[in-house]
Amino acid sequence: MVWLCALICTALWGSAFPCIKVGYELFEIASSDVAGQILFAGLRFFGAGILAVLIGSAGQRKFLRPRRESVHKILVLSLFQTALQYVLFYVGMAHTTGVKGSILQGTSVLFSLLIACLLFRTEKLTALKAAGCVVGFVGIILVNFTGTDMDMQFSFIGEGFMIL
């Protein structure tokens, strides 16, 4: 059951990139329309939140709501982990291809490892981990080369926002 749930979650997360690009086309949201991109993201998260509360409430057989002492922590976490991260994600996706976006989003794992090792010192940076990061970053750089002329396509508001 855990394996099946993990597979479903992975498929749903992987489908986010093409769904966002298709959604921009369906709702005619231009890459310069930041407000439209944020509204689109907000509507997707509102719907997901409603589904999460409904499914969680059905599973617990009572309506789920946060405790009063948790509200402040939830708001702080929401501001940084959700709002800021997804503003960068949705605006970045409007300015890059879906394939590049999904690959660049994968850099979060590499950055998390480096931050845990070098900044927080909660992980030890071994030679194998360092080599994995180097290979990962080299792969991401190679993805940004287009065609045979090796012309590197990179924009801060596109690929840069995806990395941030």
PDB file of C-alpha atoms in Angstrom:
ATOM      1  CA  MET A   1       0.000   0.000   0.000  1.00  0.00           C
ATOM      2  CA  VAL A   2       2.837   2.403   0.833  1.00  0.00           C
ATOM      3  CA  TRP A   3       4.477   1.619  -2.507  1.00  0.00           C
ATOM      4  CA  LEU A   4       1.211   2.301  -4.367  1.00  0.00           C
ATOM      5  CA  CYS A   5       0.625   5.588  -2.512  1.00  0.00           C
ATOM      6  CA  ALA A   6       4.199   6.701  -3.227  1.00  0.00           C
ATOM      7  CA  LEU A   7       3.743   5.870  -6.905  1.00  0.00           C
ATOM      8  CA  ILE A   8       0.483   7.844  -7.075  1.00  0.00           C
ATOM      9  CA  CYS A   9       2.059  10.860  -5.323  1.00  0.00           C
ATOM     10  CA  THR A  10       5.051  10.764  -7.672  1.00  0.00           C
ATOM     11  CA  ALA A  11       2.790  10.603 -10.720  1.00  0.00           C
ATOM     12  CA  LEU A  12       0.668  13.485  -9.449  1.00  0.00           C
ATOM     13  CA  TRP A  13       3.712  15.645  -8.691  1.00  0.00           C
ATOM     14  CA  GLY A  14       5.256  14.836 -12.082  1.00  0.00           C
ATOM     15  CA  SER A  15       2.010  15.765 -13.824  1.00  0.00           C
ATOM     16  CA  ALA A  16       2.103  19.252 -12.272  1.00  0.00           C
ATOM     17  CA  PHE A  17       4.562  20.584 -14.858  1.00  0.00           C
ATOM     18  CA  PRO A  18       2.591  19.722 -18.008  1.00  0.00           C
ATOM     19  CA  CYS A  19      -0.705  20.560 -16.275  1.00  0.00           C
ATOM     20  CA  ILE A  20       0.520  24.047 -15.420  1.00  0.00           C
ATOM     21  CA  LYS A  21       1.725  24.637 -18.982  1.00  0.00           C
ATOM     22  CA  VAL A  22      -1.577  23.337 -20.412  1.00  0.00           C
ATOM     23  CA  GLY A  23      -3.502  25.430 -17.876  1.00  0.00           C
ATOM     24  CA  TYR A  24      -1.654  28.568 -18.993  1.00  0.00           C
ATOM     25  CA  GLU A  25      -2.673  27.790 -22.572  1.00  0.00           C
ATOM     26  CA  LEU A  26      -6.304  26.898 -21.756  1.00  0.00           C
ATOM     27  CA  PHE A  27      -6.867  30.017 -19.659  1.00  0.00           C
ATOM     28  CA  GLU A  28      -4.757  32.161 -22.020  1.00  0.00           C
ATOM     29  CA  ILE A  29      -2.366  33.266 -19.288  1.00  0.00           C
ATOM     30  CA  ALA A  30       0.579  35.049 -20.912  1.00  0.00           C
ATOM     31  CA  SER A  31       4.121  34.679 -19.598  1.00  0.00           C
ATOM     32  CA  SER A  32       4.024  38.396 -18.726  1.00  0.00           C
ATOM     33  CA  ASP A  33       0.751  38.030 -16.740  1.00  0.00           C
ATOM     34  CA  VAL A  34       2.175  37.462 -13.250  1.00  0.00           C
ATOM     35  CA  ALA A  35      -1.155  38.223 -11.560  1.00  0.00           C
ATOM     36  CA  GLY A  36      -2.879  35.591 -13.713  1.00  0.00           C
ATOM     37  CA  GLN A  37      -0.174  33.056 -12.879  1.00  0.00           C
ATOM     38  CA  ILE A  38      -0.536  33.706  -9.151  1.00  0.00           C
ATOM     39  CA  LEU A  39      -4.346  33.502  -9.383  1.00  0.00           C
ATOM     40  CA  PHE A  40      -4.046  30.199 -11.277  1.00  0.00           C
ATOM     41  CA  ALA A  41      -1.683  28.855  -8.594  1.00  0.00           C
ATOM     42  CA  GLY A  42      -3.989  30.050  -5.830  1.00  0.00           C
ATOM     43  CA  LEU A  43      -7.006  28.359  -7.372  1.00  0.00           C
ATOM     44  CA  ARG A  44      -5.108  25.073  -7.734  1.00  0.00           C
ATOM     45  CA  PHE A  45      -3.960  25.219  -4.100  1.00  0.00           C
ATOM     46  CA  PHE A  46      -7.413  26.218  -2.853  1.00  0.00           C
ATOM     47  CA  GLY A  47      -8.897  23.194  -4.612  1.00  0.00           C
ATOM     48  CA  ALA A  48      -6.151  20.933  -3.297  1.00  0.00           C
ATOM     49  CA  GLY A  49      -6.668  22.288   0.223  1.00  0.00           C
ATOM     50  CA  ILE A  50     -10.402  21.646   0.100  1.00  0.00           C
ATOM     51  CA  LEU A  51      -9.767  18.080  -1.108  1.00  0.00           C
ATOM     52  CA  ALA A  52      -7.156  17.510   1.607  1.00  0.00           C
ATOM     53  CA  VAL A  53      -9.529  18.689   4.340  1.00  0.00           C
ATOM     54  CA  LEU A  54     -12.408  16.610   2.960  1.00  0.00           C
ATOM     55  CA  ILE A  55     -10.329  13.438   2.573  1.00  0.00           C
ATOM     56  CA  GLY A  56      -8.615  13.934   5.947  1.00  0.00           C
ATOM     57  CA  SER A  57     -11.933  14.648   7.656  1.00  0.00           C
ATOM     58  CA  ALA A  58     -13.484  11.541   6.110  1.00  0.00           C
ATOM     59  CA  GLY A  59     -10.527   9.471   7.281  1.00  0.00           C
ATOM     60  CA  GLN A  60     -10.744  10.825  10.837  1.00  0.00           C
ATOM     61  CA  ARG A  61     -14.555  10.815  10.819  1.00  0.00           C
ATOM     62  CA  LYS A  62     -14.594  14.397  12.102  1.00  0.00           C
ATOM     63  CA  PHE A  63     -13.981  17.835  10.596  1.00  0.00           C
ATOM     64  CA  LEU A  64     -10.263  18.675  10.656  1.00  0.00           C
ATOM     65  CA  ARG A  65      -9.269  22.135  11.782  1.00  0.00           C
ATOM     66  CA  PRO A  66      -6.024  23.468  13.244  1.00  0.00           C
ATOM     67  CA  ARG A  67      -5.650  24.085  16.960  1.00  0.00           C
ATOM     68  CA  ARG A  68      -5.477  27.732  17.965  1.00  0.00           C
ATOM     69  CA  GLU A  69      -1.845  27.443  19.143  1.00  0.00           C
ATOM     70  CA  SER A  70      -0.805  26.054  15.726  1.00  0.00           C
ATOM     71  CA  VAL A  71      -2.214  28.877  13.588  1.00  0.00           C
ATOM     72  CA  HIS A  72       0.851  31.168  13.863  1.00  0.00           C
ATOM     73  CA  LYS A  73       3.263  28.354  12.905  1.00  0.00           C
ATOM     74  CA  ILE A  74       1.022  27.342  10.020  1.00  0.00           C
ATOM     75  CA  LEU A  75       0.917  30.916   8.708  1.00  0.00           C
ATOM     76  CA  VAL A  76       4.714  31.336   8.874  1.00  0.00           C
ATOM     77  CA  LEU A  77       5.301  27.989   7.175  1.00  0.00           C
ATOM     78  CA  SER A  78       2.662  28.792   4.549  1.00  0.00           C
ATOM     79  CA  LEU A  79       4.229  32.153   3.778  1.00  0.00           C
ATOM     80  CA  PHE A  80       7.685  30.776   3.058  1.00  0.00           C
ATOM     81  CA  GLN A  81       7.261  27.154   2.040  1.00  0.00           C
ATOM     82  CA  THR A  82       4.145  27.632  -0.019  1.00  0.00           C
ATOM     83  CA  ALA A  83       3.546  31.247  -1.054  1.00  0.00           C
ATOM     84  CA  LEU A  84       7.102  32.359  -1.804  1.00  0.00           C
ATOM     85  CA  GLN A  85       8.200  29.019  -3.256  1.00  0.00           C
ATOM     86  CA  TYR A  86       5.211  28.720  -5.557  1.00  0.00           C
ATOM     87  CA  VAL A  87       5.275  32.339  -6.737  1.00  0.00           C
ATOM     88  CA  LEU A  88       8.798  31.614  -7.972  1.00  0.00           C
ATOM     89  CA  PHE A  89       7.668  28.219  -9.337  1.00  0.00           C
ATOM     90  CA  TYR A  90       4.626  29.470 -11.293  1.00  0.00           C
ATOM     91  CA  VAL A  91       6.325  32.579 -12.689  1.00  0.00           C
ATOM     92  CA  GLY A  92       9.402  30.524 -13.589  1.00  0.00           C
ATOM     93  CA  MET A  93       7.252  27.890 -15.341  1.00  0.00           C
ATOM     94  CA  ALA A  94       5.708  30.634 -17.493  1.00  0.00           C
ATOM     95  CA  HIS A  95       9.173  31.571 -18.747  1.00  0.00           C
ATOM     96  CA  THR A  96      10.730  28.171 -19.424  1.00  0.00           C
ATOM     97  CA  THR A  97       9.763  24.864 -20.985  1.00  0.00           C
ATOM     98  CA  GLY A  98       8.012  22.178 -18.953  1.00  0.00           C
ATOM     99  CA  VAL A  99      10.941  19.797 -19.393  1.00  0.00           C
ATOM    100  CA  LYS A 100      13.510  22.338 -18.213  1.00  0.00           C
ATOM    101  CA  GLY A 101      11.229  23.361 -15.363  1.00  0.00           C
ATOM    102  CA  SER A 102      10.869  19.817 -14.080  1.00  0.00           C
ATOM    103  CA  ILE A 103      14.599  19.173 -14.282  1.00  0.00           C
ATOM    104  CA  LEU A 104      15.494  22.475 -12.630  1.00  0.00           C
ATOM    105  CA  GLN A 105      12.988  21.855  -9.855  1.00  0.00           C
ATOM    106  CA  GLY A 106      15.014  18.721  -9.143  1.00  0.00           C
ATOM    107  CA  THR A 107      17.933  20.911  -8.101  1.00  0.00           C
ATOM    108  CA  SER A 108      16.148  21.453  -4.802  1.00  0.00           C
ATOM    109  CA  VAL A 109      17.418  18.052  -3.673  1.00  0.00           C
ATOM    110  CA  LEU A 110      21.006  19.002  -4.535  1.00  0.00           C
ATOM    111  CA  PHE A 111      20.711  22.363  -2.781  1.00  0.00           C
ATOM    112  CA  SER A 112      19.084  20.746   0.253  1.00  0.00           C
ATOM    113  CA  LEU A 113      22.006  18.365   0.574  1.00  0.00           C
ATOM    114  CA  LEU A 114      24.565  21.161   0.254  1.00  0.00           C
ATOM    115  CA  ILE A 115      22.723  23.391   2.736  1.00  0.00           C
ATOM    116  CA  ALA A 116      22.393  20.520   5.235  1.00  0.00           C
ATOM    117  CA  CYS A 117      26.110  19.752   4.919  1.00  0.00           C
ATOM    118  CA  LEU A 118      27.679  23.185   4.640  1.00  0.00           C
ATOM    119  CA  LEU A 119      25.305  25.549   6.432  1.00  0.00           C
ATOM    120  CA  PHE A 120      23.445  23.561   9.078  1.00  0.00           C
ATOM    121  CA  ARG A 121      26.075  20.816   9.442  1.00  0.00           C
ATOM    122  CA  THR A 122      23.409  18.168  10.018  1.00  0.00           C
ATOM    123  CA  GLU A 123      24.830  15.935   7.281  1.00  0.00           C
ATOM    124  CA  LYS A 124      28.381  14.942   6.487  1.00  0.00           C
ATOM    125  CA  LEU A 125      29.547  15.817   2.965  1.00  0.00           C
ATOM    126  CA  THR A 126      31.201  12.629   1.752  1.00  0.00           C
ATOM    127  CA  ALA A 127      33.073  12.192  -1.508  1.00  0.00           C
ATOM    128  CA  LEU A 128      30.153  10.173  -2.898  1.00  0.00           C
ATOM    129  CA  LYS A 129      27.632  12.902  -2.018  1.00  0.00           C
ATOM    130  CA  ALA A 130      29.878  15.600  -3.505  1.00  0.00           C
ATOM    131  CA  ALA A 131      30.324  13.554  -6.688  1.00  0.00           C
ATOM    132  CA  GLY A 132      26.548  13.075  -6.911  1.00  0.00           C
ATOM    133  CA  CYS A 133      26.008  16.831  -6.624  1.00  0.00           C
ATOM    134  CA  VAL A 134      28.627  17.543  -9.295  1.00  0.00           C
ATOM    135  CA  VAL A 135      27.054  15.007 -11.679  1.00  0.00           C
ATOM    136  CA  GLY A 136      23.591  16.449 -10.953  1.00  0.00           C
ATOM    137  CA  PHE A 137      24.651  20.041 -11.601  1.00  0.00           C
ATOM    138  CA  VAL A 138      26.568  19.089 -14.754  1.00  0.00           C
ATOM    139  CA  GLY A 139      23.444  17.317 -16.020  1.00  0.00           C
ATOM    140  CA  ILE A 140      21.348  20.417 -15.364  1.00  0.00           C
ATOM    141  CA  ILE A 141      23.849  22.606 -17.203  1.00  0.00           C
ATOM    142  CA  LEU A 142      23.835  20.217 -20.174  1.00  0.00           C
ATOM    143  CA  VAL A 143      20.026  20.313 -20.327  1.00  0.00           C
ATOM    144  CA  ASN A 144      20.247  24.056 -20.870  1.00  0.00           C
ATOM    145  CA  PHE A 145      22.301  23.627 -24.045  1.00  0.00           C
ATOM    146  CA  THR A 146      20.044  23.638 -27.086  1.00  0.00           C
ATOM    147  CA  GLY A 147      20.737  22.163 -30.503  1.00  0.00           C
ATOM    148  CA  THR A 148      24.222  21.557 -31.797  1.00  0.00           C
ATOM    149  CA  ASP A 149      25.425  25.164 -31.552  1.00  0.00           C
ATOM    150  CA  MET A 150      25.738  24.827 -27.745  1.00  0.00           C
ATOM    151  CA  ASP A 151      23.858  28.108 -27.263  1.00  0.00           C
ATOM    152  CA  MET A 152      23.002  28.176 -23.549  1.00  0.00           C
ATOM    153  CA  GLN A 153      19.465  29.450 -22.904  1.00  0.00           C
ATOM    154  CA  PHE A 154      19.013  30.844 -19.398  1.00  0.00           C
ATOM    155  CA  SER A 155      16.819  33.632 -18.075  1.00  0.00           C
ATOM    156  CA  PHE A 156      16.688  34.712 -14.449  1.00  0.00           C
ATOM    157  CA  ILE A 157      12.895  35.026 -14.447  1.00  0.00           C
ATOM    158  CA  GLY A 158      12.526  31.575 -16.023  1.00  0.00           C
ATOM    159  CA  GLU A 159      15.229  29.096 -15.147  1.00  0.00           C
ATOM    160  CA  GLY A 160      16.567  31.308 -12.340  1.00  0.00           C
ATOM    161  CA  PHE A 161      13.186  31.436 -10.565  1.00  0.00           C
ATOM    162  CA  MET A 162      12.842  27.654 -10.932  1.00  0.00           C
ATOM    163  CA  ILE A 163      16.184  27.139  -9.189  1.00  0.00           C
ATOM    164  CA  LEU A 164      15.344  29.662  -6.445  1.00  0.00           C
TER     165      LEU A 164
END
